[in-house]
Amino acid sequence: MSHETPEPGITRRQSLKWLAAVTAAVTTPLITGCEATVIKAAKLAGNWPDLQLQPITAEGYGTDPTLNPPVQAPWPLTMTPHQRKLATAILDLMIPREGDFPSASEAGVVDLVDEWVSAPYPEQQETRPEILSALVWFDEESQRRTGQSFLATSAQQQRAILDDVAYEEAESKLQYAYISRVFDGLRSLAAIAYFSSPEGVKDMGYVGNVPIAGDYPGPSPEAMTHLDGVLNDLGLLDYAYQEPVSG
Amino acid sequence: MSDQAYDVVVVGSGAGGAMAAHTLTKLGKRVLMLEAGRDYDPVTETPMFNSPADAPLRGAPTPDKNFGYYDATVDGGWEVPGEPYTMADNTEFKWWRARMLGGRTNHWGRYSLRFSHHDFKGFSRDGFGADWPFEYDELAPWYDRTEELVGVCGTNTGLDDMPDSSPDILMPPPKPRVPELLVAAAAGKLGIPAAPMHRAILTRPKDDRAACFWATQCGRGCSIGAAFQTTTSLIPMAKATGLLTVQTDAMVRSVEVDAQGRAEAVTYIDRKTGAPRTVAAPVVVLAASACESARILLNSKSEQHPQGLANRSGQVGRNLMDSTGANMSAVIPALKGRPIYNEDGHTANHLFLPWWGHDMQARGELDFARGYHFEMSTGFKPPGGYYPEKLQGYGVEMKRRARFDYGSQISLALRGEMVPNADCYMEIDDAVTDRWGIPVAKFHWKWSEQELNQVRHGLATARDIFKLLGADVPDELPDPAEAIKKGGEIIHEVGTTRMGTSPKDSVTNQWGQAWDCDNLFVMDGGVFASNPHKNCTLTIMTLTMRNASWLAEQLNKGAIA
Ligand SMILES: Cc1cc2nc3c(=O)[nH]c(=O)nc-3n(C[C@H](O)[C@H](O)[C@H](O)COP(=O)(O)OP(=O)(O)OC[C@H]3O[C@@H](n4cnc5c(N)ncnc54)[C@H](O)[C@@H]3O)c2cc1C
Ligand code: SF4
C-alpha cells in the first residue's frame, strides 16, 4: 500500500499489539521457561479464571456493506447484564466523566466492548475470552480482598485493585503479570473507543475533518513558532526546509 | 461473430482500462468495457465525513474489510470471495484486488511520481533486468498530457529523481506540515532533500470535479471528485462521447482466436447468472491489472497458441515485480504537547524524501542497484488508535497522557525498486479453479540480496533521521529479511507481460501490442520492463494514453484490420 494514512478508529497494529502482549509477552523475572509455561504459571499465580467459551457463530457484515450511511453491526450483542454492569464500573474508572466530557459508558464505550466481544471475526474472538475473564477476575479479586463483589465494594477498594494492575510495574509481579496485560489491552480498546467518539474527539483537541475553502492554510503561527524552537533545540535550524525554486 | 458493434473491447475499468477507453472514445472509437466487479458510484456511496463511531467496531479492519470499514474496496482486499489464488511452497505473496467499477483507483494513495531518465535504462546503467524499449523523452509529453487530464498537484524540483513537468501542468501543492518540516530538516542534515509529493489530487477545480477541501480520508473515495478515481473522471467523460458501453459483472475468462491465431472474441462469465457469454472483438485491450491480464492470456490456450495467448516467448507471468517496503516509526519527544492545528491537509504526504543516491550508485558506493524513497505517516489524525506509547494508569491522568502524546509519532515508509529475478513469477494452478470455473493464478516469490541490502540501507537512514530528531531508537537495526514487506504487499505488482525490443524475451512491443497477435494489446502494469520505486500508476495511465492513441492511429490507417 502506498499511502500510509490509516483510517481512524482501531488499527490492526493496535489490536494485534495487544494480543501479542497478552499471549506472548507475559514474561516475568520471577520465572523462566517456554512461553506456554510462563503463561500457565502467570495464570495460576494470578488466579486467572480462564473462561472457556463457545465460539460466536454469527455472520459478519460481508465484503460489500453499505458505507453511506453505515450499517449497524449485524451480530447480536452477547454480554450478560452482569457483565455489562461490571464493564461499566471498570471502564468508568478508566475514563471517568471530566467536566463537560462524558465517562466511558456515557460515550458508548461499553456498547463498543460488547460489540467487540460479540463479533465473529478471528481477532475479536481471540480477545473475547481475555476480556470476559478479566471481568470475572475483578469480581473474584474483590471477593478475595474484601469479601464483597467488585460492584458492592467501596470506590476506594475498587481503586486499590486498579492501582495494582494498571501500571507497567505490575507486569513484573507474577500474580499481576497476566491481568495487567489484559488490562492494558482493554484500556487501549476503551481509549480508542472513547477518543473516537464525537465527545472524545473534542476532548483530544482534534480540529480537523471540516471542509476548508481555498488553499490549505498550513500550520498555525503558534505551531510554526514551536517548530522553530524545536529545530533550534535539535541543532537543525540551518537545515530548515526550503521550497524548491525551479518551475 | 462479426457484428462489429465495437471497434475495441477493453477488459478492466481501473487505471489502465479507463484510460484506454477514454483515449479511444475521444478518438472516435466504439468501445465495450468489460468489468468483473459491480457498478459503483462514488458520488452517492462514499462515506465522506462519517465518523468511526458510526461504523461497526469503530471502523476496525476485519477479514471482510482489510483496510477498515470505510475503505472503498468492494468485494475484495487481500482475498476476493470465491476467487482464491495459490502459492508455491515457501512463497508468501499478497495480492490486493477489488471487484468494482474503477478497480483500485477508487482507494489508491494517488501518489503520482514520474519515472526519470535513468529509470527507463536500468539495464544499461547497472546490468540488471531489462531496459524499456524507449527513452524518458519519448514519454515526457505524454506525462504532461496525463497529469493535465488526471489533475496532479506538486512542484517541479529539478531533482534528478523527479523530472520536471512542463510549465503550468502541475496544480500547486499544499503547504507542508510540522512533522514533515521536522523530518525534512533532519534529512537535510544528512544531505537528503525533501520535496513536495506529487498526488493525483485537485487543488484547483477541473472539469466537473471540485478542488480538495482538506478533510476526509481519500481511501474512502472522494465524492467531490478531487481525488482522482476513474469513476468520477475518465469513465463518465468517456461515456459522454456516446461511444462507450460499460458491462459490469463481466468476469473475462479467455480471449478466443481465429484460424490465424488473431483475437476474434472475448468470453466472460456473467457474474449475476454464472452463464458464459462471448462477444466479438476486432481488437482486445487487456487492462485487468498485471496479474489478471497475464492470467487471462495463460488461460487462453488454443492450437495456435498452445502455451497460452501471446506467450511464444514463455515470458507471460514472468518478471513479476512489486515495490520493496519497510516501515520504521518513532516517538519524537519534542512533538509531545505541541500546539494543535488542523493538520489534515489532503490527508496524505505533502512532503516526502525522493531517492538521493543515483550518483553514489554510479560510483559503486552502494551494495544495491536501485533506489527508494520515504513516505511519511504522522500528524494530528482523527483520534482513536494512535497511542504511540503504552498508556499508563487510569482515569484523568491516563487521559492527560494520551492527549499529551497526541501527534508525536512519525513513521517512515520505505518504498523501493526491486530487480526482477527468476524466482518471482506467476503461472496457472491447474488444480484449482475459482467460483466461475476459471483456473487461478499461482505465485512464486523470493527477495534477492538486492532488495535486502536496499532495505538495510533504508532502515539505517530512517534510524539516523530519528536520532537527529531526538528519538530514543536502538542502534541495532532489525533484520532486513524480517523488516521487508511480503511480495505484493505494497500493491505495485507489474511486469508479467513485459514490453521489449524482441519477441524472444518480451511479450509486447513498445506499444503494448502482443508480438504474437497484432490485434491484442496489454495496457496495465504488466507491460513494465522494470518497476522504479516511484509508484506505478501514473506511468500505467501515461503509457496507456500513448499506446491507445497509437492504436487508434493504426485503426485509422487500417494497419490492424
Ligand atoms: C490502498 C492502495 C493504495 C495504493 N496507492 C498507490 C499510490 O499511491 N500510487 C500508485 O501509483 N499506485 C497505488 N496503488 C496501486 C494502484 O491502485 C494500481 O497500480 C492501479 O490501480 C492499477 O491499475 P490497473 O488498471 O492495472 O488495475 P485495477 O485498478 O486493479 O483495475 C483492474 C480492474 O479490472 C477488473 N478485472 C480483473 N480481472 C478481470 C477479469 N477477468 N475480467 C474483467 N475485469 C477484470 C478488476 O475488477 C478491476 O476493476 C495503490 C493500491 C492500493 C490498493
Ligand atoms: S482529502 Fe481532499 S481529495 Fe481526499 S477525499 Fe477529502 S476532499 Fe477528496
Coordinates of C-alpha atoms in Angstrom, one line a residue, chain A residues 1-15 17 21 59-75 90-99 101-104 107-109 111-124 155-156 158-169 171 180-181 183-185 187-198 200-227 230-231 233-247, chain B residues 38 43-76 78-79 81 107-111 155-158 164 172 174-182 184-186 188-190 194-196 199 203-204 212-220 327 329 332 334-351 375-378 380-399 402-404 406 409 411 413 415 467-470 488-492 535:
Chain A
M1 CA 0.0 0.0 0.0
S2 CA 1.4 3.3 -0.9
H3 CA -0.5 5.6 1.3
E4 CA 0.4 5.4 5.0
T5 CA -2.8 7.0 6.2
P6 CA -4.6 4.5 8.2
E7 CA -8.2 5.1 9.0
P8 CA -9.1 6.5 12.4
G9 CA -10.6 4.0 14.8
I10 CA -8.9 0.8 15.8
T11 CA -6.0 0.0 13.6
R12 CA -4.9 -3.6 13.1
R13 CA -1.5 -2.8 14.5
Q14 CA -3.0 -1.5 17.7
S15 CA -5.2 -4.5 18.4
K17 CA -0.1 -5.5 19.7
A21 CA 1.2 -8.8 24.5
E59 CA -22.4 -13.6 10.4
G60 CA -20.1 -10.6 9.8
Y61 CA -21.1 -7.6 7.7
G62 CA -19.7 -9.1 4.5
T63 CA -17.4 -7.7 1.8
D64 CA -19.8 -5.1 0.4
P65 CA -21.7 -3.5 3.4
T66 CA -23.4 -0.2 2.9
L67 CA -20.9 2.5 3.9
N68 CA -23.1 5.6 3.4
P69 CA -24.9 5.6 5.7
P70 CA -23.0 2.9 7.5
V71 CA -24.9 -0.2 8.7
Q72 CA -25.1 -1.4 12.2
A73 CA -23.1 -4.4 13.1
P74 CA -25.4 -7.3 12.2
W75 CA -24.2 -9.7 15.0
I90 CA -14.3 -0.7 35.4
L91 CA -14.4 1.3 32.2
D92 CA -15.8 4.4 34.0
L93 CA -12.8 4.1 36.4
M94 CA -10.6 4.1 33.4
I95 CA -12.4 7.0 31.8
P96 CA -14.5 8.9 34.3
R97 CA -16.6 12.0 33.5
E98 CA -14.3 15.0 33.4
G99 CA -16.1 18.4 33.3
F101 CA -16.6 15.4 28.8
P102 CA -18.5 12.2 29.3
S103 CA -17.5 9.0 31.0
A104 CA -16.6 5.8 29.1
A107 CA -19.6 7.8 25.4
G108 CA -20.7 4.4 24.3
V109 CA -17.5 2.5 25.3
D111 CA -21.5 -0.8 23.9
L112 CA -18.4 -1.0 21.8
V113 CA -16.8 -3.5 24.1
D114 CA -19.9 -5.6 23.9
E115 CA -20.0 -5.3 20.1
W116 CA -16.3 -6.2 20.1
V117 CA -16.5 -9.4 22.2
S118 CA -19.6 -10.5 20.3
A119 CA -18.1 -10.0 16.8
P120 CA -17.5 -13.2 14.7
Y121 CA -14.1 -12.2 13.4
P122 CA -10.9 -14.0 14.5
E123 CA -9.2 -11.1 16.2
Q124 CA -12.2 -10.3 18.3
A155 CA -14.8 3.0 45.4
Q156 CA -11.6 3.1 47.4
Q158 CA -12.0 -0.7 43.6
R159 CA -9.2 1.8 43.0
A160 CA -6.8 -0.2 45.1
I161 CA -7.3 -3.1 42.8
L162 CA -6.8 -1.0 39.7
D163 CA -3.7 0.6 41.3
D164 CA -2.1 -2.8 41.4
V165 CA -2.7 -3.7 37.8
A166 CA -2.7 -0.5 35.8
Y167 CA 1.0 0.3 35.7
E168 CA 3.9 -1.2 33.9
E169 CA 5.5 -2.4 37.1
E171 CA 4.0 -7.0 34.8
S180 CA -2.1 -6.3 33.8
R181 CA -1.6 -7.2 30.2
F183 CA -6.0 -4.6 31.5
D184 CA -3.6 -2.8 29.1
G185 CA -5.5 -4.2 26.1
R187 CA -7.6 0.2 28.3
S188 CA -6.3 0.6 24.7
L189 CA -9.7 -0.5 23.4
A190 CA -11.5 1.8 25.8
A191 CA -9.3 4.8 24.9
I192 CA -9.7 4.2 21.2
A193 CA -13.4 3.9 21.5
Y194 CA -13.7 7.0 23.8
F195 CA -11.4 9.2 21.8
S196 CA -13.1 8.3 18.5
S197 CA -16.5 9.1 19.9
P198 CA -17.8 12.6 19.0
G200 CA -13.8 12.2 22.7
V201 CA -12.6 13.8 19.5
K202 CA -13.2 17.2 21.1
D203 CA -11.5 16.1 24.3
M204 CA -8.4 15.1 22.3
G205 CA -8.5 18.6 20.8
Y206 CA -8.7 17.4 17.2
V207 CA -9.8 20.3 14.9
G208 CA -9.8 18.6 11.5
N209 CA -12.4 16.8 9.4
V210 CA -14.0 20.1 8.5
P211 CA -14.1 21.4 4.9
I212 CA -11.9 24.4 4.1
A213 CA -12.5 26.5 1.0
G214 CA -9.4 27.7 -0.9
D215 CA -5.9 26.6 -0.2
Y216 CA -4.9 24.6 2.8
P217 CA -3.8 27.1 5.5
G218 CA -0.9 25.1 6.8
P219 CA 0.5 25.3 10.4
S220 CA -0.8 28.0 12.7
P221 CA 1.7 30.8 13.7
E222 CA 1.9 29.1 17.2
A223 CA 2.8 25.8 15.6
M224 CA 5.4 27.4 13.5
T225 CA 7.0 29.2 16.4
H226 CA 7.0 25.9 18.3
L227 CA 8.6 24.2 15.4
V230 CA 12.3 22.5 18.3
L231 CA 14.6 22.9 15.3
D233 CA 17.0 22.8 20.2
L234 CA 17.9 20.0 17.9
G235 CA 20.5 22.0 16.1
L236 CA 18.6 21.7 12.8
L237 CA 17.7 25.4 12.1
D238 CA 20.3 25.6 9.4
Y239 CA 18.6 22.8 7.6
A240 CA 15.1 24.1 7.7
Y241 CA 13.1 23.1 4.6
Q242 CA 13.3 25.5 1.7
E243 CA 10.6 25.4 -1.0
P244 CA 12.1 24.3 -4.4
V245 CA 12.8 27.2 -6.7
S246 CA 12.6 25.5 -10.1
G247 CA 9.4 25.7 -12.1
Chain B
R38 CA -20.2 -4.3 -9.7
V43 CA -20.9 10.4 -5.5
T44 CA -23.6 8.5 -3.5
E45 CA -21.6 5.7 -1.9
T46 CA -18.6 7.5 -0.4
P47 CA -18.8 7.9 3.4
M48 CA -17.0 11.2 3.4
F49 CA -17.4 12.7 6.8
N50 CA -18.8 9.7 8.7
S51 CA -17.1 9.1 12.0
P52 CA -15.6 5.9 13.2
A53 CA -18.2 5.9 16.0
D54 CA -20.9 5.3 13.3
A55 CA -19.2 2.1 12.0
P56 CA -19.1 -1.4 13.3
L57 CA -16.1 -1.9 15.6
R58 CA -15.2 1.8 15.3
G59 CA -14.2 1.0 11.7
A60 CA -11.5 -1.5 12.7
P61 CA -10.1 -3.7 10.0
T62 CA -11.7 -7.1 9.7
P63 CA -11.3 -10.0 7.3
D64 CA -14.3 -8.5 5.4
K65 CA -12.7 -5.0 5.1
N66 CA -9.0 -5.3 5.4
F67 CA -8.2 -1.6 5.4
G68 CA -11.1 -0.7 7.8
Y69 CA -14.8 -0.5 7.4
Y70 CA -14.8 2.8 5.4
D71 CA -12.2 1.8 2.8
A72 CA -13.8 2.0 -0.6
T73 CA -12.8 -1.6 -1.7
V74 CA -15.9 -3.6 -2.7
D75 CA -15.8 -7.4 -2.6
G76 CA -12.0 -7.6 -2.3
W78 CA -6.3 -9.5 0.4
E79 CA -8.9 -12.0 -0.6
P81 CA -14.8 -14.2 -2.0
H107 CA -9.0 4.0 -3.0
W108 CA -5.4 4.1 -4.1
G109 CA -2.9 6.6 -2.4
R110 CA -2.8 8.8 -5.5
Y111 CA 1.0 9.2 -5.2
T155 CA 6.1 21.2 -7.7
N156 CA 9.0 21.0 -10.1
T157 CA 12.1 20.5 -8.1
G158 CA 14.9 20.0 -10.6
D164 CA 10.0 18.4 -14.2
P172 CA 0.0 24.0 -6.6
P174 CA -0.4 22.2 -0.2
K175 CA 1.8 23.7 2.4
P176 CA 4.0 21.3 4.4
R177 CA 3.0 20.4 8.0
V178 CA 5.1 20.5 11.2
P179 CA 6.3 16.8 11.4
E180 CA 7.1 16.9 7.7
L181 CA 9.1 20.0 8.1
L182 CA 10.9 18.4 11.0
A184 CA 12.9 17.5 6.1
A185 CA 15.3 19.3 8.4
A186 CA 16.8 16.1 9.8
G188 CA 18.7 17.8 5.1
K189 CA 21.4 17.5 7.7
L190 CA 22.1 14.1 6.2
A194 CA 12.7 16.6 0.8
A195 CA 10.2 17.6 -1.9
P196 CA 6.5 18.2 -2.3
R199 CA -0.5 13.5 -5.9
T203 CA -6.1 21.7 -5.6
R204 CA -8.0 23.7 -8.3
C212 CA -9.9 19.3 -2.4
F213 CA -11.5 20.7 0.8
W214 CA -8.7 19.4 3.1
A215 CA -10.7 16.8 5.0
T216 CA -11.8 13.2 4.8
Q217 CA -9.6 10.2 4.1
C218 CA -9.1 9.6 0.4
G219 CA -9.0 5.8 0.8
R220 CA -12.8 6.1 1.3
N327 CA 8.3 0.8 7.9
S329 CA 8.4 4.5 13.4
I332 CA 9.5 12.3 18.8
A334 CA 9.8 17.3 21.1
L335 CA 6.5 16.9 19.4
K336 CA 4.6 16.0 22.5
G337 CA 2.2 18.6 23.8
R338 CA 2.8 20.8 20.7
P339 CA 0.2 23.4 19.6
I340 CA -2.7 21.7 17.9
Y341 CA -4.0 23.0 14.5
N342 CA -5.8 21.4 11.6
E343 CA -3.2 19.0 10.2
D344 CA -5.4 17.0 7.8
G345 CA -4.3 18.7 4.6
H346 CA -5.1 16.3 1.8
T347 CA -4.7 13.5 4.4
A348 CA -1.6 12.0 2.9
N349 CA 2.0 13.2 2.3
H350 CA 2.6 16.8 1.5
L351 CA 6.4 16.3 1.6
E375 CA 6.8 8.4 2.5
M376 CA 5.8 9.6 6.0
S377 CA 2.9 8.9 8.3
T378 CA 2.3 11.4 11.1
F380 CA -2.8 15.1 14.3
K381 CA -5.0 12.4 12.8
P382 CA -8.6 11.8 13.6
P383 CA -8.3 10.5 17.2
G384 CA -8.6 6.8 18.1
G385 CA -5.9 4.2 17.6
Y386 CA -2.8 6.3 17.7
Y387 CA -1.2 5.9 21.1
P388 CA 2.5 5.9 20.3
E389 CA 3.4 4.7 23.7
K390 CA 1.8 2.3 26.1
L391 CA -0.9 4.1 28.2
Q392 CA -0.3 4.0 32.0
G393 CA -2.7 4.1 34.9
Y394 CA -6.3 5.0 34.6
G395 CA -8.7 7.9 35.0
V396 CA -8.0 11.6 34.3
E397 CA -4.2 11.1 34.5
M398 CA -4.3 8.4 31.8
K399 CA -6.4 10.7 29.6
A402 CA -3.0 10.2 25.8
R403 CA -3.7 13.9 24.9
F404 CA -0.1 14.9 25.6
Y406 CA -1.1 13.0 20.5
Q409 CA 4.7 9.7 16.3
S411 CA 6.5 6.6 10.7
A413 CA 7.8 4.0 5.0
R415 CA 9.2 2.2 -1.0
K467 CA 18.2 10.1 16.1
L468 CA 18.7 13.6 14.8
L469 CA 15.1 14.3 15.9
G470 CA 15.9 13.2 19.5
G488 CA 2.7 -8.0 -3.4
E489 CA 2.1 -6.2 -0.1
I490 CA 2.9 -2.8 -1.5
I491 CA 0.3 -3.4 -4.2
H492 CA 2.5 -2.3 -7.1
N535 CA 4.6 4.2 -7.6

